[in-house]
């Protein structure tokens, strides 16, 4: 008998989370292919939020890497440096562009090295607890 209220709560939470995900589309996503000697790579995409509320992206996870972190690129005295950020907002009716030289995701401690043409599964994590899994193609740095 105790399992029924728990199951109902789970179903309600899933129904509440589903509309938020339907309001986020991912376009032009890809993971950069790098030489096997490199332990990290990056992921890029454009996230479109069609809802009336901002969404807070807090990170991601993938079976390909031990850690996924949001980074931005900063210019300090003419030198470019990456800086970790804990979250980033996707404005209501707006978009967030994750791109080389700007905000992006770092896939760190690679468990294997993706090759051009491979597909990488990446689960986006949001502050409200929702998740959205996307599949990104791997591209050679020469194809960018």
C-alpha positions as semicolon CSV with decimal commas, in nm:
position;residue;x (nm);y (nm);z (nm)
1;X;0,000;0,000;0,000
2;X;0,288;0,238;0,076
3;X;0,425;0,196;-0,274
4;X;0,118;0,347;-0,443
5;X;0,163;0,703;-0,305
6;X;0,533;0,687;-0,392
7;X;0,454;0,574;-0,746
8;X;0,191;0,848;-0,785
9;X;0,441;1,111;-0,666
10;X;0,698;0,986;-0,916
11;X;0,449;0,998;-1,205
12;X;0,339;1,353;-1,111
13;X;0,701;1,472;-1,095
14;X;0,773;1,320;-1,434
15;X;0,469;1,489;-1,586
16;X;0,571;1,824;-1,440
17;X;0,928;1,791;-1,571
18;X;0,832;1,687;-1,922
19;X;0,693;2,023;-2,045
20;X;1,016;2,206;-1,951
21;X;1,218;1,966;-2,160
22;X;0,982;2,000;-2,453
23;X;1,053;2,374;-2,445
24;X;1,429;2,330;-2,489
25;X;1,573;2,241;-2,828
26;X;1,935;2,166;-2,907
27;X;2,081;2,258;-3,245
28;X;2,423;2,237;-3,409
29;X;2,561;2,019;-3,131
30;X;2,889;1,836;-3,163
31;X;3,187;1,702;-2,969
32;X;3,537;1,787;-3,085
33;X;3,763;1,496;-3,180
34;X;4,120;1,526;-3,050
35;X;4,435;1,309;-3,061
36;X;4,446;1,005;-2,828
37;X;4,718;1,171;-2,619
38;X;4,468;1,438;-2,501
39;X;4,256;1,345;-2,197
40;X;3,989;1,615;-2,242
41;X;3,765;1,739;-2,521
42;X;3,481;1,987;-2,558
43;X;3,115;1,997;-2,657
44;X;2,936;2,278;-2,836
45;X;2,572;2,347;-2,918
46;X;2,299;2,608;-2,926
47;X;2,024;2,568;-2,665
48;X;1,691;2,734;-2,753
49;X;1,448;2,801;-2,465
50;X;1,097;2,857;-2,600
51;X;0,935;2,878;-2,256
52;X;0,830;3,188;-2,064
53;X;1,081;3,118;-1,786
54;X;1,460;3,113;-1,779
55;X;1,629;2,774;-1,742
56;X;1,944;2,726;-1,534
57;X;2,192;2,479;-1,685
58;X;2,411;2,341;-1,406
59;X;2,617;2,086;-1,598
60;X;2,605;1,758;-1,783
61;X;2,722;1,400;-1,769
62;X;2,825;1,144;-2,026
63;X;2,949;0,785;-2,019
64;X;3,242;0,907;-2,232
65;X;3,404;1,117;-1,956
66;X;3,460;1,113;-1,582
67;X;3,354;1,477;-1,546
68;X;3,171;1,738;-1,754
69;X;3,216;2,104;-1,658
70;X;3,080;2,431;-1,790
71;X;3,361;2,668;-1,885
72;X;3,386;3,016;-2,024
73;X;3,686;3,163;-2,202
74;X;3,839;3,475;-2,046
75;X;4,099;3,713;-2,190
76;X;4,361;3,818;-1,934
77;X;4,625;4,053;-2,073
78;X;4,600;3,903;-2,420
79;X;4,610;3,541;-2,298
80;X;4,299;3,323;-2,324
81;X;4,212;3,116;-2,015
82;X;3,923;2,884;-1,937
83;X;3,727;2,946;-1,620
84;X;3,482;2,702;-1,462
85;X;3,128;2,829;-1,403
86;X;2,881;2,645;-1,182
87;X;2,573;2,732;-1,389
88;X;2,451;2,944;-1,675
89;X;2,106;3,082;-1,752
90;X;1,919;3,024;-2,075
91;X;1,683;3,323;-2,098
92;X;1,310;3,284;-2,153
93;X;1,239;3,289;-2,526
94;X;1,615;3,305;-2,581
95;X;1,918;3,094;-2,647
96;X;2,255;3,001;-2,507
97;X;2,537;2,940;-2,754
98;X;2,812;2,704;-2,639
99;X;3,100;2,766;-2,878
100;X;3,475;2,753;-2,918
101;X;3,630;3,062;-2,763
102;X;3,325;3,128;-2,543
103;X;3,098;2,934;-2,311
104;X;3,139;2,558;-2,368
105;X;3,141;2,219;-2,197
106;X;3,463;2,039;-2,114
107;X;3,451;1,659;-2,114
108;X;3,734;1,564;-1,882
109;X;3,907;1,238;-1,793
110;X;3,798;1,067;-2,114
111;X;3,731;0,695;-2,080
112;X;3,779;0,654;-2,455
113;X;3,871;0,886;-2,740
114;X;3,584;0,964;-2,975
115;X;3,654;0,958;-3,346
116;X;3,491;1,170;-3,618
117;X;3,153;1,019;-3,704
118;X;3,099;0,868;-3,356
119;X;2,795;0,971;-3,156
120;X;2,820;1,085;-2,793
121;X;2,530;1,075;-2,548
122;X;2,525;1,381;-2,321
123;X;2,271;1,439;-2,043
124;X;2,212;1,807;-1,967
125;X;2,140;1,884;-1,598
126;X;1,921;2,173;-1,482
127;X;1,881;2,349;-1,145
128;X;1,517;2,238;-1,114
129;X;1,624;1,872;-1,130
130;X;1,519;1,810;-1,489
131;X;1,750;1,638;-1,734
132;X;1,760;1,615;-2,109
133;X;1,968;1,364;-2,300
134;X;2,100;1,458;-2,643
135;X;2,317;1,278;-2,893
136;X;2,602;1,475;-3,047
137;X;2,813;1,385;-3,348
138;X;3,190;1,388;-3,313
139;X;3,367;1,623;-3,554
140;X;3,731;1,663;-3,640
141;X;3,882;1,998;-3,546
142;X;3,961;2,028;-3,919
143;X;3,586;2,024;-4,001
144;X;3,499;2,322;-3,781
